[in-house]
Amino acid sequence: MAAQALALLREVSRLEAPLEELRALQSLLQSVPLSELREQAAELRLGPLFSLLNENHREQTTLCVSILERLLQALEPVDVARNLRVDLQRGLTHPNDSVKILTLSQVGRIVENSDAVTEILNNAELLKQIVYCIGGENLSVAKTAIKSLSKISLTQAGLEALFESNLLDDLKSVMKTNDIVRYRVYELIVEISSVSPESLNYCTTSGLVTQLLRELTGEDVLVRATCIEMVTSLACTHHGRLYLAQEGVIDQISNIIVGADADPFSSFYLPGFVKFFGNLAIMDSPQQICERYPIFVEKVFEMTESQDPTMIGVAVDTIGILGSNVEGKQVLQKTGTRFERLLVKIGYQAKNAATELKIRCLDALSSLFYLPPEQQTDDLLRMAESWFSSLSRDPLELFRGISNQPFPELHCAALKVFTAIANQPWAQKLMFNSPGFVEYVMDRSVERDKASKDAKYELVKALANSKTIAEIFGNPNYLRLRTYLSEGPYYVKPISTTAVEGAE
């Protein structure tokens, strides 16, 4: 089959308008194993196919791209880099975006190969074309170019090529295209900066990180909203957080939150700024962040009082992030009755809000209530029980009611709350004493879709693996849970049939 494909490829190279042959070749290649093509790699002559891309014929271009995608996989990245260098350069300036994406995908293969990457680094024109692809209208082309440059910068030689040559001027030139392209370049810079302190140093020396931070703390509220997302990504690394703290950026963000009440447009950027601190708290120390930046906690509580579902959603998400570890739970507990009132609001929203906000509330509650067995001290168990009882008059029934609604996402989110508390003795007693609850857990007919079956199985697993469950639920129910567990999430009970003599 590979031999047939090679014969067709040679035929294509001899003809001026080989549409029929291209169609036949595309069809044939679908059934040729890649291993066979690799055996014939030395015979593959792809130059004529690349030449056909230069003709203004849509179907011909589509066919060539499809064929090249397949054939290029048979070639080693180093061979692509050395033998198709000119074709790759042309591909990056081709008017058809599918050709650019094909070319960039090959660049991606090359930069991941230690033998081949030097071929790219020594090709200044090709690197320049990759940079200019960031400025194109097609988002897929831009994203693929960003990915390639990000991979190139993983090596010292790549960092030098990008930041210690004319390429940096090209990058700054591309940024001037428009706001969208400028943010794409920032995205690349943050991606590179996140790799290591050394990468961050190259990016800060270029002046582009400083430019991003200047825009973050500038007066344009829409720009702030976009920039905070990128700065939050940078803060996901230890060296990134250290840099932001040293530059006073975290203090500046805190000050902007302080002044937000006087800004009628603060709703544009406030959610992003609060998310920033939520992520910061969970990656460092919730207690230290909340003590150093009290405005953060204050603003989260304020946002739960908002009439704007967006603000409530961000506040609820942040509470969930903060309460995902014991230190964060203790920070929230220290706010006393204020947090209990907030829990009442979350309970109300979980029951009455729009579906998306309900799910966010349930996810936050799952995070708040979960305690790993090794952290279940008497104080923390009492705290969790007290929080649970603050949600409504009958929280267990509240979540059962939500789980019975005909929306799989809601059903799964409610089951997640039950799973979060399932290994805590006080919750097991509540479940056991709630009429019909044990049967509800055992009943497989409630769950119709895969996600729901998986969520129910996680609940059963959490209960069955708890050390206190046999004592609280009783041995017969414990054995039923173990049976459910051993049968797996998708077990269907066989229906027995009785044959009746003479029945049709």
Coordinates of C-alpha atoms in Angstrom, one line a residue:
M1 CA 0.0 0.0 0.0
A2 CA 2.8 2.4 0.9
A3 CA 4.4 1.6 -2.5
Q4 CA 1.1 2.5 -4.2
A5 CA 1.0 5.8 -2.3
L6 CA 4.6 6.6 -3.4
A7 CA 3.7 5.9 -7.0
L8 CA 0.7 8.2 -6.8
L9 CA 2.9 10.9 -5.1
R10 CA 5.3 10.7 -8.1
E11 CA 2.4 10.9 -10.5
V12 CA 1.1 14.1 -8.7
S13 CA 4.6 15.7 -9.0
R14 CA 4.5 15.3 -12.9
L15 CA 1.0 16.8 -13.4
E16 CA -0.1 20.4 -13.6
A17 CA -3.6 20.0 -12.2
P18 CA -3.6 16.6 -10.4
L19 CA -7.0 16.9 -8.6
E20 CA -8.1 13.3 -9.3
E21 CA -4.7 11.9 -8.3
L22 CA -4.7 14.0 -5.1
R23 CA -8.2 12.7 -4.2
A24 CA -7.0 9.1 -4.8
L25 CA -3.8 9.7 -2.7
Q26 CA -5.8 11.2 0.2
S27 CA -8.2 8.2 0.2
L28 CA -5.3 5.7 -0.1
L29 CA -3.3 7.2 2.8
Q30 CA -6.2 6.7 5.2
S31 CA -5.6 3.0 5.0
V32 CA -1.8 3.0 5.0
P33 CA -0.3 2.3 8.4
L34 CA 2.1 5.0 9.6
S35 CA 4.8 2.4 10.2
E36 CA 4.7 1.5 6.5
L37 CA 5.1 5.1 5.5
R38 CA 8.0 5.5 8.0
E39 CA 9.8 2.6 6.3
Q40 CA 9.5 4.5 3.0
A41 CA 10.4 7.9 4.5
A42 CA 13.7 8.2 2.5
E43 CA 11.6 7.9 -0.7
L44 CA 9.1 10.7 0.2
R45 CA 9.5 13.8 -1.9
L46 CA 7.2 16.4 -0.5
G47 CA 8.5 19.5 -2.3
P48 CA 6.0 19.1 -5.2
L49 CA 3.1 18.9 -2.8
F50 CA 4.2 22.2 -1.1
S51 CA 4.5 23.8 -4.5
L52 CA 0.9 22.9 -5.3
L53 CA -0.1 24.9 -2.2
N54 CA 1.1 28.1 -3.9
E55 CA -1.7 27.8 -6.5
N56 CA -4.9 29.6 -5.8
H57 CA -7.2 26.6 -5.8
R58 CA -9.2 25.9 -2.7
E59 CA -9.8 22.1 -3.1
Q60 CA -6.3 21.5 -4.2
T61 CA -5.0 23.3 -1.1
T62 CA -7.3 21.4 1.2
L63 CA -6.3 18.0 -0.3
C64 CA -2.6 18.9 -0.1
V65 CA -2.8 20.0 3.5
S66 CA -4.6 16.7 4.4
I67 CA -2.0 14.6 2.5
L68 CA 0.9 16.5 4.0
E69 CA -0.4 16.2 7.5
R70 CA -0.2 12.4 7.1
L71 CA 3.1 12.2 5.2
L72 CA 4.9 14.6 7.5
Q73 CA 4.2 12.3 10.4
A74 CA 6.4 9.7 8.7
L75 CA 9.4 12.0 8.7
E76 CA 11.7 12.6 11.6
P77 CA 11.4 16.2 12.9
V78 CA 15.1 16.8 12.1
D79 CA 14.6 15.8 8.5
V80 CA 11.6 18.2 8.2
A81 CA 13.7 21.0 9.7
R82 CA 16.6 20.5 7.3
N83 CA 15.0 19.4 4.1
L84 CA 11.8 21.5 4.1
R85 CA 13.2 24.7 5.6
V86 CA 12.1 27.0 2.7
D87 CA 8.7 25.3 2.4
L88 CA 8.1 25.9 6.2
Q89 CA 8.9 29.6 5.7
R90 CA 6.5 29.9 2.8
G91 CA 3.8 28.0 4.7
L92 CA 3.9 30.6 7.5
T93 CA 3.1 33.4 5.1
H94 CA 0.5 31.5 3.1
P95 CA -2.9 33.2 2.8
N96 CA -4.8 30.0 3.8
D97 CA -4.9 29.6 7.6
S98 CA -5.0 25.7 7.3
V99 CA -1.5 25.9 5.7
K100 CA -0.2 28.1 8.5
I101 CA -1.6 25.7 11.1
L102 CA 0.0 22.7 9.3
T103 CA 3.3 24.5 9.2
L104 CA 3.1 25.6 12.8
S105 CA 2.2 22.0 13.9
Q106 CA 5.5 20.9 12.3
V107 CA 7.4 23.7 14.0
G108 CA 5.8 22.3 17.3
R109 CA 7.3 18.8 16.5
I110 CA 10.7 20.3 15.6
V111 CA 11.0 22.4 18.8
E112 CA 10.2 19.4 21.0
N113 CA 13.1 17.5 19.4
S114 CA 16.5 18.3 20.9
D115 CA 18.4 17.4 17.6
A116 CA 16.0 19.4 15.4
V117 CA 15.4 22.6 17.5
T118 CA 18.8 24.1 16.6
E119 CA 17.6 24.2 13.0
I120 CA 14.8 26.5 14.0
L121 CA 16.9 28.6 16.3
N122 CA 19.4 29.2 13.5
N123 CA 16.6 30.3 11.1
A124 CA 16.0 33.9 12.0
E125 CA 13.5 34.4 9.2
L126 CA 11.4 31.5 10.2
L127 CA 11.3 32.7 13.9
K128 CA 10.2 36.1 12.7
Q129 CA 7.3 34.6 10.7
I130 CA 6.2 32.6 13.8
V131 CA 6.1 35.8 15.8
Y132 CA 4.1 37.6 13.1
C133 CA 1.6 34.7 13.1
I134 CA 0.6 35.9 16.6
G135 CA -0.8 39.1 14.9
G136 CA -3.0 37.2 12.5
E137 CA -6.8 37.3 12.6
N138 CA -7.2 33.6 13.0
L139 CA -7.1 32.7 16.7
S140 CA -6.1 29.0 16.1
V141 CA -3.0 30.3 14.1
A142 CA -2.1 32.7 16.9
K143 CA -2.5 30.1 19.6
T144 CA -0.4 27.6 17.8
A145 CA 2.3 30.2 17.2
I146 CA 2.3 31.1 20.9
K147 CA 2.6 27.5 21.8
S148 CA 5.6 27.0 19.5
L149 CA 7.4 30.1 20.8
S150 CA 6.6 29.0 24.4
K151 CA 8.3 25.6 23.7
I152 CA 11.3 27.3 22.0
S153 CA 11.8 29.4 25.1
L154 CA 12.2 26.3 27.3
T155 CA 15.9 26.2 26.5
Q156 CA 18.6 28.7 27.2
A157 CA 19.3 29.1 23.5
G158 CA 15.6 29.6 22.9
L159 CA 15.4 32.4 25.5
E160 CA 18.4 34.1 23.9
A161 CA 17.0 33.8 20.4
L162 CA 13.7 35.4 21.6
F163 CA 15.0 38.1 23.9
E164 CA 18.5 38.9 22.8
S165 CA 18.0 39.5 19.1
N166 CA 15.9 41.5 16.7
L167 CA 13.1 39.1 17.4
L168 CA 12.2 41.1 20.5
D169 CA 11.7 44.2 18.3
D170 CA 9.4 42.1 16.1
L171 CA 7.4 41.0 19.1
K172 CA 7.0 44.6 20.2
S173 CA 6.1 45.6 16.7
V174 CA 3.4 42.9 16.5
M175 CA 1.9 44.1 19.8
K176 CA 1.0 47.4 18.1
T177 CA -1.4 45.6 15.8
N178 CA -4.3 46.1 18.2
D179 CA -5.4 45.4 21.8
I180 CA -6.3 41.7 21.1
V181 CA -2.8 41.0 19.7
R182 CA -1.1 42.9 22.6
Y183 CA -2.9 40.6 25.1
R184 CA -1.8 37.6 23.1
V185 CA 1.8 38.7 23.4
Y186 CA 1.3 39.2 27.2
E187 CA -0.1 35.7 27.3
L188 CA 3.1 34.4 25.7
I189 CA 5.3 36.4 28.1
V190 CA 3.4 35.1 31.2
E191 CA 3.6 31.5 29.9
I192 CA 7.4 31.9 29.4
S193 CA 7.8 33.8 32.8
S194 CA 6.1 30.9 34.6
V195 CA 8.7 28.3 33.7
S196 CA 11.5 29.4 35.9
P197 CA 13.1 32.4 37.7
E198 CA 15.6 32.7 34.9
S199 CA 12.8 32.8 32.2
L200 CA 11.0 35.5 34.3
N201 CA 14.3 37.5 34.4
Y202 CA 14.5 37.5 30.6
C203 CA 10.9 38.6 30.4
T204 CA 11.3 41.4 32.9
T205 CA 14.5 42.6 31.3
S206 CA 12.6 42.9 28.0
G207 CA 10.2 45.4 29.6
L208 CA 7.1 43.5 28.6
V209 CA 6.2 42.3 32.1
T210 CA 6.5 45.9 33.4
Q211 CA 4.3 47.0 30.6
L212 CA 1.7 44.4 31.5
L213 CA 1.8 45.5 35.2
R214 CA 1.5 49.1 34.3
E215 CA -1.7 48.3 32.3
L216 CA -3.0 46.2 35.2
T217 CA -2.9 49.2 37.6
G218 CA -3.8 51.8 35.0
E219 CA -7.1 53.6 34.7
D220 CA -8.8 51.6 31.9
V221 CA -11.2 49.2 33.8
L222 CA -11.6 46.8 30.8
V223 CA -7.8 46.5 30.4
R224 CA -7.5 45.8 34.1
A225 CA -10.0 43.0 33.9
T226 CA -8.0 41.3 31.1
C227 CA -4.6 41.8 32.6
I228 CA -5.5 40.5 36.1
E229 CA -6.2 37.0 34.5
M230 CA -2.6 36.9 33.2
V231 CA -1.1 38.2 36.4
T232 CA -3.1 35.5 38.3
S233 CA -1.5 32.9 36.0
L234 CA 2.0 34.3 36.9
A235 CA 1.1 34.2 40.6
C236 CA 0.5 30.4 40.2
T237 CA 4.3 29.9 40.5
H238 CA 6.4 30.6 43.6
H239 CA 8.9 32.7 41.8
G240 CA 6.1 34.7 40.1
R241 CA 4.4 35.4 43.5
L242 CA 7.8 36.5 44.9
Y243 CA 8.4 38.9 42.0
L244 CA 4.9 40.4 42.3
A245 CA 5.4 40.9 46.1
Q246 CA 8.8 42.5 45.6
E247 CA 7.5 44.9 43.0
G248 CA 4.6 45.9 45.3
V249 CA 2.0 44.7 42.8
I250 CA 0.0 42.7 45.4
D251 CA -0.2 45.8 47.6
Q252 CA -1.4 47.8 44.6
I253 CA -4.1 45.3 43.8
S254 CA -5.2 45.4 47.4
N255 CA -5.3 49.2 47.3
I256 CA -7.4 49.1 44.1
I257 CA -9.9 46.8 45.9
V258 CA -10.0 49.3 48.8
G259 CA -10.9 52.1 46.4
A260 CA -13.4 50.0 44.4
D261 CA -16.4 51.4 46.4
A262 CA -15.8 54.8 44.9
D263 CA -15.5 53.5 41.4
P264 CA -18.8 53.0 39.5
F265 CA -17.1 50.7 37.0
S266 CA -15.4 48.4 39.6
S267 CA -17.8 45.5 38.7
F268 CA -15.7 45.1 35.5
Y269 CA -12.4 44.2 37.3
L270 CA -13.4 43.4 40.9
P271 CA -14.2 39.7 40.3
G272 CA -10.8 39.1 38.8
F273 CA -9.0 40.9 41.6
V274 CA -10.8 38.9 44.2
K275 CA -10.1 35.7 42.4
F276 CA -6.4 36.7 42.4
F277 CA -6.3 36.9 46.2
G278 CA -8.3 33.7 46.5
N279 CA -5.7 31.8 44.4
L280 CA -2.9 33.6 46.3
A281 CA -4.3 32.5 49.7
I282 CA -4.6 28.8 48.8
M283 CA -1.1 28.7 47.2
D284 CA 0.6 30.4 50.1
S285 CA -1.1 30.7 53.5
P286 CA -4.8 31.6 53.8
Q287 CA -4.1 33.0 57.3
Q288 CA -1.2 35.2 56.3
I289 CA -2.9 36.5 53.1
C290 CA -6.2 37.3 55.0
E291 CA -4.4 39.0 57.8
R292 CA -2.1 41.0 55.6
Y293 CA -4.9 42.0 53.2
P294 CA -8.1 42.2 55.3
I295 CA -9.9 44.0 52.5
F296 CA -9.9 40.8 50.5
V297 CA -12.1 38.9 53.1
E298 CA -14.2 42.0 53.6
K299 CA -14.9 42.3 49.9
V300 CA -15.8 38.6 49.6
F301 CA -18.4 38.9 52.3
E302 CA -19.7 42.1 50.7
M303 CA -20.0 40.5 47.3
T304 CA -22.3 37.7 48.7
E305 CA -24.8 40.5 49.6
S306 CA -24.8 41.8 46.0
Q307 CA -27.8 41.6 43.7
D308 CA -25.5 40.7 40.8
P309 CA -25.2 36.9 40.2
T310 CA -21.7 37.4 38.8
M311 CA -20.5 38.9 42.0
I312 CA -22.2 36.3 44.1
G313 CA -20.7 33.5 42.0
V314 CA -17.2 34.8 42.3
A315 CA -17.6 35.3 46.1
V316 CA -19.0 31.7 46.5
D317 CA -16.1 30.3 44.3
T318 CA -13.6 32.2 46.5
I319 CA -15.1 30.9 49.7
G320 CA -14.8 27.4 48.3
I321 CA -11.2 27.9 47.4
L322 CA -10.4 29.4 50.8
G323 CA -12.2 26.6 52.6
S324 CA -10.5 23.8 50.7
N325 CA -7.8 23.3 53.4
V326 CA -7.9 23.3 57.1
E327 CA -6.1 26.6 57.6
G328 CA -8.6 28.3 55.3
K329 CA -11.5 26.8 57.1
Q330 CA -10.1 28.1 60.4
V331 CA -9.7 31.6 58.9
L332 CA -13.4 31.5 58.0
Q333 CA -14.4 30.1 61.4
K334 CA -12.7 33.1 63.1
T335 CA -15.2 35.5 61.4
G336 CA -17.9 33.9 63.7
T337 CA -21.6 34.6 63.2
R338 CA -20.8 36.6 60.1
F339 CA -19.7 33.4 58.3
E340 CA -22.8 31.6 59.6
R341 CA -25.0 34.3 58.0
L342 CA -23.0 33.8 54.8
L343 CA -23.7 30.1 54.9
V344 CA -27.5 30.8 55.2
K345 CA -27.2 32.9 52.0
I346 CA -25.3 30.1 50.2
G347 CA -28.0 27.7 51.3
Y348 CA -30.7 30.0 50.0
Q349 CA -28.9 30.5 46.6
A350 CA -28.3 26.7 46.3
K351 CA -32.0 26.2 46.5
N352 CA -33.3 29.3 44.6
A353 CA -30.7 30.7 42.2
A354 CA -30.3 29.9 38.5
T355 CA -28.8 26.5 37.8
E356 CA -25.3 27.7 37.1
L357 CA -25.1 29.6 40.5
K358 CA -26.7 26.6 42.3
I359 CA -23.9 24.4 41.0
R360 CA -21.2 26.8 42.1
C361 CA -22.8 27.0 45.6
L362 CA -22.9 23.2 45.8
D363 CA -19.3 22.9 44.6
A364 CA -18.2 25.5 47.2
L365 CA -20.0 23.7 50.0
S366 CA -18.4 20.4 49.0
S367 CA -15.0 22.1 49.3
L368 CA -15.9 23.6 52.7
F369 CA -17.3 20.5 54.3
Y370 CA -14.7 17.9 53.2
L371 CA -12.3 16.8 56.0
P372 CA -9.7 14.1 55.3
P373 CA -9.9 11.3 58.0
E374 CA -6.4 12.3 59.4
Q375 CA -7.6 15.9 60.0
Q376 CA -10.9 15.0 61.7
T377 CA -10.2 16.4 65.2
D378 CA -13.2 16.9 67.5
D379 CA -13.0 20.7 67.1
L380 CA -13.1 20.5 63.3
L381 CA -15.9 17.9 63.2
R382 CA -18.0 20.2 65.5
M383 CA -17.2 23.1 63.3
A384 CA -18.3 21.2 60.1
E385 CA -21.5 20.1 61.8
S386 CA -22.3 23.6 63.0
W387 CA -21.7 25.0 59.5
F388 CA -23.9 22.3 58.0
S389 CA -26.8 23.1 60.3
S390 CA -26.5 26.8 59.5
L391 CA -27.4 26.2 55.9
S392 CA -31.2 25.7 56.4
R393 CA -33.7 24.1 58.8
D394 CA -33.1 20.7 57.2
P395 CA -29.9 20.7 55.1
L396 CA -30.0 17.0 54.3
E397 CA -33.5 17.4 52.8
L398 CA -32.4 20.6 51.0
F399 CA -29.7 18.7 49.1
R400 CA -31.9 15.7 48.5
G401 CA -34.5 18.0 47.0
I402 CA -31.8 19.5 44.7
S403 CA -30.6 16.1 43.7
N404 CA -34.1 15.0 42.6
Q405 CA -34.3 17.9 40.1
P406 CA -34.1 16.7 36.4
F407 CA -30.7 18.2 35.7
P408 CA -27.7 15.8 35.8
E409 CA -25.2 18.6 36.7
L410 CA -27.3 19.6 39.7
H411 CA -27.8 16.0 40.7
C412 CA -24.1 15.3 40.6
A413 CA -23.2 18.5 42.5
A414 CA -25.7 17.6 45.3
L415 CA -24.2 14.1 45.5
K416 CA -20.8 15.7 45.8
V417 CA -21.9 17.5 49.0
F418 CA -23.1 14.2 50.5
T419 CA -19.8 12.6 49.5
A420 CA -17.9 15.5 51.2
I421 CA -19.5 14.8 54.6
A422 CA -19.9 11.0 54.1
N423 CA -16.8 10.1 56.2
Q424 CA -17.8 12.3 59.2
P425 CA -19.7 10.5 62.1
W426 CA -22.2 13.3 62.7
A427 CA -23.2 13.3 59.0
Q428 CA -23.5 9.5 59.0
K429 CA -25.9 9.7 62.0
L430 CA -27.9 12.4 60.2
M431 CA -28.2 10.2 57.0
F432 CA -29.1 7.1 59.0
N433 CA -31.8 8.9 60.9
S434 CA -33.3 10.7 57.9
P435 CA -36.3 8.6 56.6
G436 CA -35.5 6.9 53.3
F437 CA -32.0 8.2 53.0
V438 CA -30.2 4.9 53.2
E439 CA -32.6 3.5 50.6
Y440 CA -31.9 6.5 48.4
V441 CA -28.2 5.8 48.5
M442 CA -28.7 2.2 47.6
D443 CA -31.2 2.8 44.8
R444 CA -29.4 2.5 41.5
S445 CA -32.5 3.4 39.5
V446 CA -32.3 7.1 40.4
E447 CA -29.1 7.6 38.3
R448 CA -29.7 7.5 34.5
D449 CA -26.4 8.9 33.0
K450 CA -22.8 8.0 33.4
A451 CA -21.8 11.1 35.4
S452 CA -24.6 10.6 37.9
K453 CA -23.7 6.8 38.3
D454 CA -20.1 7.8 38.9
A455 CA -21.1 10.5 41.5
K456 CA -23.3 8.0 43.4
Y457 CA -20.5 5.5 43.4
E458 CA -18.1 8.0 44.9
L459 CA -20.7 8.6 47.7
V460 CA -21.1 4.9 48.3
K461 CA -17.3 4.5 48.3
A462 CA -16.9 7.3 50.9
L463 CA -19.5 5.7 53.2
A464 CA -18.3 2.1 52.8
N465 CA -14.6 3.0 53.4
S466 CA -15.4 5.0 56.6
K467 CA -14.3 3.3 59.9
T468 CA -17.4 4.4 61.7
I469 CA -20.0 3.4 59.1
A470 CA -20.7 -0.2 60.3
E471 CA -21.4 1.0 63.9
I472 CA -23.7 3.9 62.8
F473 CA -25.5 2.3 59.8
G474 CA -25.5 -1.2 61.2
N475 CA -23.9 -4.3 59.7
P476 CA -26.6 -5.2 57.3
N477 CA -26.5 -1.8 55.6
Y478 CA -22.7 -1.8 55.7
L479 CA -22.7 -5.1 53.8
R480 CA -25.1 -3.6 51.3
L481 CA -22.7 -0.7 50.8
R482 CA -19.8 -3.1 50.3
T483 CA -21.8 -5.2 47.8
Y484 CA -22.7 -2.0 45.8
L485 CA -19.0 -1.1 45.9
S486 CA -17.8 -4.5 44.6
E487 CA -20.5 -4.5 41.8
G488 CA -19.2 -1.2 40.4
P489 CA -20.9 2.0 39.3
Y490 CA -22.8 0.6 36.3
Y491 CA -24.1 -2.7 37.6
V492 CA -27.6 -3.7 36.4
K493 CA -29.5 -6.3 38.3
P494 CA -30.4 -9.2 36.0
I495 CA -34.1 -9.6 35.3
S496 CA -35.2 -13.2 35.9
T497 CA -37.7 -14.6 33.4
T498 CA -39.8 -17.7 33.8
A499 CA -40.6 -19.8 30.7
V500 CA -44.3 -20.8 30.5
E501 CA -45.1 -24.0 28.5
G502 CA -47.1 -23.2 25.4
A503 CA -46.4 -19.4 25.6
E504 CA -46.0 -17.7 22.2

